[in-house]
Amino acid sequence: MLNIRNIAIIAHVDHGKTTLVDKIIHVSKIFRENQQFDDLILDSNDLERERGITILSKNVSIRYKDAKINIIDTPGHADFGGEVERVLKMADGVILLVDAFEGPMPQTRFVLGKALDLGLTPIVVVNKVDKENCRPDEVHEAVFDLMFNLDATEDQLDFQTLYGSAKQNWMGPDWKNPTDSIIPLLDAILEHIPAPKIDAGTLQMQITSLDYSSFVGRIAIGRVKRGVIKEGQQIALMKADGSVKKMKVKELHVFEGLGKFRVVEVLAGDICAVTGIEDFEIGDTISDVDNLEALPRISIDEPTMNMLFTINNSPFFGKEGKFVTSRHLRDRLMKEIEKNLALRVEQTDSEDKFLVYGRGILHLSILIETMRREGYELQVGQPQVIFKEIDGVKCEPIETLVVDVPQETSGKVIELATQRKGELLVMEPKGDLLHLEFKIPSRGLIGLRNNMLTATQGEAIMNHRFTAYEPFKGPIPGRVNGSLISMDGGQCTAYAIDKLQDRGTFFIDPGDELYAGQVIGEKSRDNDIVVNVQKGKKLTNMRASGSDDNVRIIPAKKFSLEESMEYIQKDEYLEITPKAMRMRKIFLDEGERSRMAKKDS
Ligand SMILES: Nc1nc2c(ncn2[C@@H]2O[C@H](COP(=O)(O)OP(=O)(O)OP(=O)(O)O)[C@@H](O)[C@H]2O)c(=O)[nH]1
Ligand SMILES: [Mg+2]
């Protein structure tokens, strides 16, 4: 029988999971064929590579000594926390990675808590000990305290710790004495992570994640808990509502290196991918047809935020994208929910508008960015936090917010968070920074990052994660500044922008094509105003406009997609096309806008 280890690598965002898994694959390949690799082969889709974050968890597998080690790389961003929780079901142990400077962060606590609850054996890796100012011993102690607070068992508290630098490709028992490889970690896995415990009985496999291929459709992934699954076998798919469907296993694959390897059967303890299973949901059990026994279901995260998605109806409609109709939009969203598990789409009473529910700004922005790259044009509205009624009381999502900031600017951070109903719970030194922890409504976090960075000259390091629903905390002041709105369509001029600079900050550059009702800047005061930025000399390019008139305008403020999503107000849309991102008033006409505003108040 195969000697197997199933482990998941978990950590807060950016603590180095994918880098470590890459190095593990690298070392296992060297044993075999001496191949060279690029960095971060595992963050395989474009967006993951560009942004350096893992969005989807991934299964890989290596051979080491006489064992097969199945490794699951997980995403660290809080928006994808539900994904981690699910895939932990495939593991017997976890490698908890902690940054040797940052120490345990909100997501460390969350994922570790889940792993401990499932009874998994942890190995702790204090990573990034090459960093200046790192404090590996303190961090190790902090991890121990965290485990203790999370009610780890005696065995779990007896965890192994390794120190090292995934980036520099080494792990060892002592951070002051670098070794020359990550082999000590592989040895620790073999020694301390238990082999899968296998109960006697007939086939049981829970579907814990899925893969998608345009050829075969959805592929079910999970761990064979009991018995054996075979190619061509008749199985029973046991669903949430208690119904049972009989179907046939088409193909079976196990994970091998970075890819998959076709096999005729998979024994209990191993992780595999199954094709031919139709209409499955995460949490369904694949069971023996004659002995129907379902495994306990896995809960899928409830969305915490929604956004209106609608077709582009700006004057620039259809100019920059390929897919622009409501039909296109609907089909694309429906395709997305096939594989994006935490996403929900609700049809509204208008056929052009859809409410899309997700786990946070990043979760939704990744969908939007992907669509825009595929050639879609669309508009989205202001993100809305989802309220819930619990025992007759209106409740809202509350998060833990952690900010590490230089002492000098900490006052501003506290002020900003408090304005938004944040409660300061912890304040303590961390290296030469001050470590602050707040409890704050999710509503208050929307748009906070931008203000926080401005207030601290970009020095605040901010992290948050959902903790619980609590009674509504009362109104929170929104964005204080009004918008500068373009009065007309056409190219704007440097001359006009220059004349209006005392009114606020512009988001546009001279020469940009605009339309009436577009939001082109932030006003320094609290009400919206309409401005004419087309008047004056029509100059063809920036250089000419700069030199001609001695016009020296302040560079435009540019937003990322997420910043724009957090910035827009209730009466504004964000227009997204493959080429551009524009903010606009929902009602482009000034007269109509003021009529609607009156009606609302
Ligand atoms: N100095 C230093 N940097 C490291 C080390 N390991 C990883 N990094 C860097 O940390 C950053 C994040 O690394 P990733 O491996 O993508 O982190 P991750 O945990 O997979 O991140 P998510 O999947 O987004 O949660 C990258 O810029 C890495 O180069 C290390 O040991 N030392
Ligand atoms: Mg990663």
PDB file of N, CA and C in Angstrom, residues 403-461:
ATOM      1  N   VAL A 403      -3.894  47.078  12.166  1.00  0.00           N
ATOM      2  CA  VAL A 403      -3.078  48.067  11.461  1.00  0.00           C
ATOM      3  C   VAL A 403      -1.720  48.163  12.147  1.00  0.00           C
ATOM      4  N   ASP A 404      -0.665  47.996  11.364  1.00  0.00           N
ATOM      5  CA  ASP A 404       0.688  48.227  11.871  1.00  0.00           C
ATOM      6  C   ASP A 404       1.177  49.519  11.257  1.00  0.00           C
ATOM      7  N   VAL A 405       1.601  50.435  12.109  1.00  0.00           N
ATOM      8  CA  VAL A 405       1.874  51.776  11.616  1.00  0.00           C
ATOM      9  C   VAL A 405       2.966  52.441  12.459  1.00  0.00           C
ATOM     10  N   PRO A 406       3.786  53.306  11.847  1.00  0.00           N
ATOM     11  CA  PRO A 406       4.758  54.035  12.656  1.00  0.00           C
ATOM     12  C   PRO A 406       4.038  54.873  13.720  1.00  0.00           C
ATOM     13  N   GLN A 407       4.655  54.944  14.891  1.00  0.00           N
ATOM     14  CA  GLN A 407       4.103  55.668  16.036  1.00  0.00           C
ATOM     15  C   GLN A 407       3.545  57.048  15.683  1.00  0.00           C
ATOM     16  N   GLU A 408       4.306  57.812  14.873  1.00  0.00           N
ATOM     17  CA  GLU A 408       3.942  59.214  14.599  1.00  0.00           C
ATOM     18  C   GLU A 408       2.559  59.365  13.988  1.00  0.00           C
ATOM     19  N   THR A 409       2.172  58.396  13.139  1.00  0.00           N
ATOM     20  CA  THR A 409       0.902  58.586  12.452  1.00  0.00           C
ATOM     21  C   THR A 409      -0.221  57.735  13.046  1.00  0.00           C
ATOM     22  N   SER A 410       0.078  57.071  14.171  1.00  0.00           N
ATOM     23  CA  SER A 410      -0.926  56.165  14.722  1.00  0.00           C
ATOM     24  C   SER A 410      -2.182  56.906  15.177  1.00  0.00           C
ATOM     25  N   GLY A 411      -2.003  58.157  15.623  1.00  0.00           N
ATOM     26  CA  GLY A 411      -3.140  58.944  16.077  1.00  0.00           C
ATOM     27  C   GLY A 411      -4.182  59.090  14.976  1.00  0.00           C
ATOM     28  N   LYS A 412      -3.697  59.341  13.767  1.00  0.00           N
ATOM     29  CA  LYS A 412      -4.614  59.512  12.637  1.00  0.00           C
ATOM     30  C   LYS A 412      -5.356  58.221  12.309  1.00  0.00           C
ATOM     31  N   VAL A 413      -4.634  57.109  12.447  1.00  0.00           N
ATOM     32  CA  VAL A 413      -5.258  55.819  12.170  1.00  0.00           C
ATOM     33  C   VAL A 413      -6.390  55.570  13.163  1.00  0.00           C
ATOM     34  N   ILE A 414      -6.112  55.838  14.427  1.00  0.00           N
ATOM     35  CA  ILE A 414      -7.134  55.615  15.452  1.00  0.00           C
ATOM     36  C   ILE A 414      -8.337  56.521  15.202  1.00  0.00           C
ATOM     37  N   GLU A 415      -8.046  57.762  14.811  1.00  0.00           N
ATOM     38  CA  GLU A 415      -9.123  58.707  14.552  1.00  0.00           C
ATOM     39  C   GLU A 415     -10.011  58.219  13.396  1.00  0.00           C
ATOM     40  N   LEU A 416      -9.354  57.803  12.314  1.00  0.00           N
ATOM     41  CA  LEU A 416     -10.111  57.335  11.148  1.00  0.00           C
ATOM     42  C   LEU A 416     -10.985  56.129  11.475  1.00  0.00           C
ATOM     43  N   ALA A 417     -10.384  55.185  12.195  1.00  0.00           N
ATOM     44  CA  ALA A 417     -11.136  53.969  12.520  1.00  0.00           C
ATOM     45  C   ALA A 417     -12.285  54.286  13.482  1.00  0.00           C
ATOM     46  N   THR A 418     -12.036  55.179  14.418  1.00  0.00           N
ATOM     47  CA  THR A 418     -13.068  55.495  15.399  1.00  0.00           C
ATOM     48  C   THR A 418     -14.257  56.211  14.760  1.00  0.00           C
ATOM     49  N   GLN A 419     -13.940  57.112  13.810  1.00  0.00           N
ATOM     50  CA  GLN A 419     -15.022  57.781  13.074  1.00  0.00           C
ATOM     51  C   GLN A 419     -15.964  56.780  12.433  1.00  0.00           C
ATOM     52  N   ARG A 420     -15.417  55.643  12.092  1.00  0.00           N
ATOM     53  CA  ARG A 420     -16.210  54.634  11.408  1.00  0.00           C
ATOM     54  C   ARG A 420     -16.664  53.540  12.355  1.00  0.00           C
ATOM     55  N   LYS A 421     -16.838  53.890  13.595  1.00  0.00           N
ATOM     56  CA  LYS A 421     -17.345  52.990  14.633  1.00  0.00           C
ATOM     57  C   LYS A 421     -16.372  51.858  14.964  1.00  0.00           C
ATOM     58  N   GLY A 422     -15.092  52.098  14.712  1.00  0.00           N
ATOM     59  CA  GLY A 422     -14.087  51.126  15.113  1.00  0.00           C
ATOM     60  C   GLY A 422     -13.825  51.270  16.603  1.00  0.00           C
ATOM     61  N   GLU A 423     -13.628  50.126  17.283  1.00  0.00           N
ATOM     62  CA  GLU A 423     -13.308  50.134  18.715  1.00  0.00           C
ATOM     63  C   GLU A 423     -11.890  49.621  18.852  1.00  0.00           C
ATOM     64  N   LEU A 424     -11.040  50.398  19.485  1.00  0.00           N
ATOM     65  CA  LEU A 424      -9.640  49.986  19.649  1.00  0.00           C
ATOM     66  C   LEU A 424      -9.540  48.940  20.754  1.00  0.00           C
ATOM     67  N   LEU A 425      -9.013  47.753  20.425  1.00  0.00           N
ATOM     68  CA  LEU A 425      -8.939  46.681  21.414  1.00  0.00           C
ATOM     69  C   LEU A 425      -7.513  46.416  21.883  1.00  0.00           C
ATOM     70  N   VAL A 426      -6.564  46.544  20.968  1.00  0.00           N
ATOM     71  CA  VAL A 426      -5.171  46.245  21.310  1.00  0.00           C
ATOM     72  C   VAL A 426      -4.275  47.343  20.765  1.00  0.00           C
ATOM     73  N   MET A 427      -3.302  47.757  21.575  1.00  0.00           N
ATOM     74  CA  MET A 427      -2.300  48.689  21.091  1.00  0.00           C
ATOM     75  C   MET A 427      -0.991  48.288  21.737  1.00  0.00           C
ATOM     76  N   GLU A 428      -0.035  47.817  20.917  1.00  0.00           N
ATOM     77  CA  GLU A 428       1.223  47.386  21.506  1.00  0.00           C
ATOM     78  C   GLU A 428       2.351  47.563  20.498  1.00  0.00           C
ATOM     79  N   PRO A 429       3.586  47.724  20.978  1.00  0.00           N
ATOM     80  CA  PRO A 429       4.697  47.884  20.041  1.00  0.00           C
ATOM     81  C   PRO A 429       4.994  46.584  19.308  1.00  0.00           C
ATOM     82  N   LYS A 430       5.416  46.693  18.063  1.00  0.00           N
ATOM     83  CA  LYS A 430       5.811  45.524  17.271  1.00  0.00           C
ATOM     84  C   LYS A 430       7.002  45.964  16.439  1.00  0.00           C
ATOM     85  N   GLY A 431       8.204  45.545  16.812  1.00  0.00           N
ATOM     86  CA  GLY A 431       9.403  46.080  16.172  1.00  0.00           C
ATOM     87  C   GLY A 431       9.412  47.587  16.377  1.00  0.00           C
ATOM     88  N   ASP A 432       9.672  48.336  15.327  1.00  0.00           N
ATOM     89  CA  ASP A 432       9.594  49.787  15.506  1.00  0.00           C
ATOM     90  C   ASP A 432       8.239  50.341  15.060  1.00  0.00           C
ATOM     91  N   LEU A 433       7.258  49.470  14.930  1.00  0.00           N
ATOM     92  CA  LEU A 433       5.907  49.917  14.577  1.00  0.00           C
ATOM     93  C   LEU A 433       4.988  49.800  15.776  1.00  0.00           C
ATOM     94  N   LEU A 434       3.818  50.409  15.637  1.00  0.00           N
ATOM     95  CA  LEU A 434       2.782  50.233  16.644  1.00  0.00           C
ATOM     96  C   LEU A 434       1.717  49.316  16.050  1.00  0.00           C
ATOM     97  N   HIS A 435       1.322  48.319  16.822  1.00  0.00           N
ATOM     98  CA  HIS A 435       0.354  47.331  16.353  1.00  0.00           C
ATOM     99  C   HIS A 435      -1.013  47.656  16.964  1.00  0.00           C
ATOM    100  N   LEU A 436      -1.991  47.910  16.110  1.00  0.00           N
ATOM    101  CA  LEU A 436      -3.323  48.280  16.587  1.00  0.00           C
ATOM    102  C   LEU A 436      -4.349  47.257  16.133  1.00  0.00           C
ATOM    103  N   GLU A 437      -5.265  46.906  17.023  1.00  0.00           N
ATOM    104  CA  GLU A 437      -6.361  46.025  16.623  1.00  0.00           C
ATOM    105  C   GLU A 437      -7.693  46.653  16.968  1.00  0.00           C
ATOM    106  N   PHE A 438      -8.581  46.639  15.991  1.00  0.00           N
ATOM    107  CA  PHE A 438      -9.910  47.212  16.184  1.00  0.00           C
ATOM    108  C   PHE A 438     -10.968  46.174  15.878  1.00  0.00           C
ATOM    109  N   LYS A 439     -12.152  46.468  16.399  1.00  0.00           N
ATOM    110  CA  LYS A 439     -13.351  45.750  15.996  1.00  0.00           C
ATOM    111  C   LYS A 439     -14.175  46.794  15.248  1.00  0.00           C
ATOM    112  N   ILE A 440     -14.588  46.497  14.035  1.00  0.00           N
ATOM    113  CA  ILE A 440     -15.187  47.545  13.218  1.00  0.00           C
ATOM    114  C   ILE A 440     -16.215  46.946  12.245  1.00  0.00           C
ATOM    115  N   PRO A 441     -17.330  47.644  12.014  1.00  0.00           N
ATOM    116  CA  PRO A 441     -18.296  47.126  11.034  1.00  0.00           C
ATOM    117  C   PRO A 441     -17.685  47.081   9.628  1.00  0.00           C
ATOM    118  N   SER A 442     -18.044  46.067   8.850  1.00  0.00           N
ATOM    119  CA  SER A 442     -17.548  45.959   7.469  1.00  0.00           C
ATOM    120  C   SER A 442     -17.853  47.236   6.689  1.00  0.00           C
ATOM    121  N   ARG A 443     -18.996  47.833   6.974  1.00  0.00           N
ATOM    122  CA  ARG A 443     -19.370  49.083   6.295  1.00  0.00           C
ATOM    123  C   ARG A 443     -18.277  50.123   6.439  1.00  0.00           C
ATOM    124  N   GLY A 444     -17.705  50.184   7.643  1.00  0.00           N
ATOM    125  CA  GLY A 444     -16.718  51.209   7.938  1.00  0.00           C
ATOM    126  C   GLY A 444     -15.401  50.978   7.208  1.00  0.00           C
ATOM    127  N   LEU A 445     -15.208  49.761   6.733  1.00  0.00           N
ATOM    128  CA  LEU A 445     -13.946  49.442   6.069  1.00  0.00           C
ATOM    129  C   LEU A 445     -13.941  49.853   4.608  1.00  0.00           C
ATOM    130  N   ILE A 446     -15.143  50.017   4.051  1.00  0.00           N
ATOM    131  CA  ILE A 446     -15.211  50.369   2.635  1.00  0.00           C
ATOM    132  C   ILE A 446     -14.636  51.767   2.432  1.00  0.00           C
ATOM    133  N   GLY A 447     -13.581  51.843   1.664  1.00  0.00           N
ATOM    134  CA  GLY A 447     -12.954  53.137   1.395  1.00  0.00           C
ATOM    135  C   GLY A 447     -11.934  53.555   2.446  1.00  0.00           C
ATOM    136  N   LEU A 448     -11.820  52.755   3.514  1.00  0.00           N
ATOM    137  CA  LEU A 448     -10.913  53.152   4.600  1.00  0.00           C
ATOM    138  C   LEU A 448      -9.438  53.067   4.192  1.00  0.00           C
ATOM    139  N   ARG A 449      -9.096  52.042   3.417  1.00  0.00           N
ATOM    140  CA  ARG A 449      -7.697  51.834   3.056  1.00  0.00           C
ATOM    141  C   ARG A 449      -7.086  53.079   2.416  1.00  0.00           C
ATOM    142  N   ASN A 450      -7.839  53.614   1.465  1.00  0.00           N
ATOM    143  CA  ASN A 450      -7.381  54.794   0.752  1.00  0.00           C
ATOM    144  C   ASN A 450      -7.090  55.975   1.696  1.00  0.00           C
ATOM    145  N   ASN A 451      -8.038  56.238   2.592  1.00  0.00           N
ATOM    146  CA  ASN A 451      -7.857  57.328   3.560  1.00  0.00           C
ATOM    147  C   ASN A 451      -6.701  57.055   4.509  1.00  0.00           C
ATOM    148  N   MET A 452      -6.601  55.799   4.891  1.00  0.00           N
ATOM    149  CA  MET A 452      -5.566  55.405   5.842  1.00  0.00           C
ATOM    150  C   MET A 452      -4.182  55.615   5.228  1.00  0.00           C
ATOM    151  N   LEU A 453      -4.049  55.238   3.955  1.00  0.00           N
ATOM    152  CA  LEU A 453      -2.752  55.380   3.293  1.00  0.00           C
ATOM    153  C   LEU A 453      -2.405  56.858   3.124  1.00  0.00           C
ATOM    154  N   THR A 454      -3.389  57.659   2.775  1.00  0.00           N
ATOM    155  CA  THR A 454      -3.137  59.090   2.635  1.00  0.00           C
ATOM    156  C   THR A 454      -2.703  59.676   3.976  1.00  0.00           C
ATOM    157  N   ALA A 455      -3.404  59.291   5.031  1.00  0.00           N
ATOM    158  CA  ALA A 455      -3.125  59.872   6.345  1.00  0.00           C
ATOM    159  C   ALA A 455      -1.765  59.443   6.902  1.00  0.00           C
ATOM    160  N   THR A 456      -1.222  58.324   6.404  1.00  0.00           N
ATOM    161  CA  THR A 456       0.034  57.825   6.977  1.00  0.00           C
ATOM    162  C   THR A 456       1.160  57.824   5.946  1.00  0.00           C
ATOM    163  N   GLN A 457       1.010  58.599   4.912  1.00  0.00           N
ATOM    164  CA  GLN A 457       1.986  58.627   3.811  1.00  0.00           C
ATOM    165  C   GLN A 457       2.313  57.228   3.296  1.00  0.00           C
ATOM    166  N   GLY A 458       1.279  56.411   3.213  1.00  0.00           N
ATOM    167  CA  GLY A 458       1.465  55.084   2.638  1.00  0.00           C
ATOM    168  C   GLY A 458       2.099  54.072   3.576  1.00  0.00           C
ATOM    169  N   GLU A 459       2.275  54.419   4.841  1.00  0.00           N
ATOM    170  CA  GLU A 459       3.013  53.531   5.746  1.00  0.00           C
ATOM    171  C   GLU A 459       2.157  52.516   6.498  1.00  0.00           C
ATOM    172  N   ALA A 460       0.852  52.736   6.543  1.00  0.00           N
ATOM    173  CA  ALA A 460       0.019  51.814   7.323  1.00  0.00           C
ATOM    174  C   ALA A 460      -0.090  50.477   6.603  1.00  0.00           C
ATOM    175  N   ILE A 461       0.082  49.389   7.347  1.00  0.00           N
ATOM    176  CA  ILE A 461      -0.151  48.054   6.795  1.00  0.00           C
ATOM    177  C   ILE A 461      -1.442  47.563   7.437  1.00  0.00           C
TER     178      ILE A 461
END
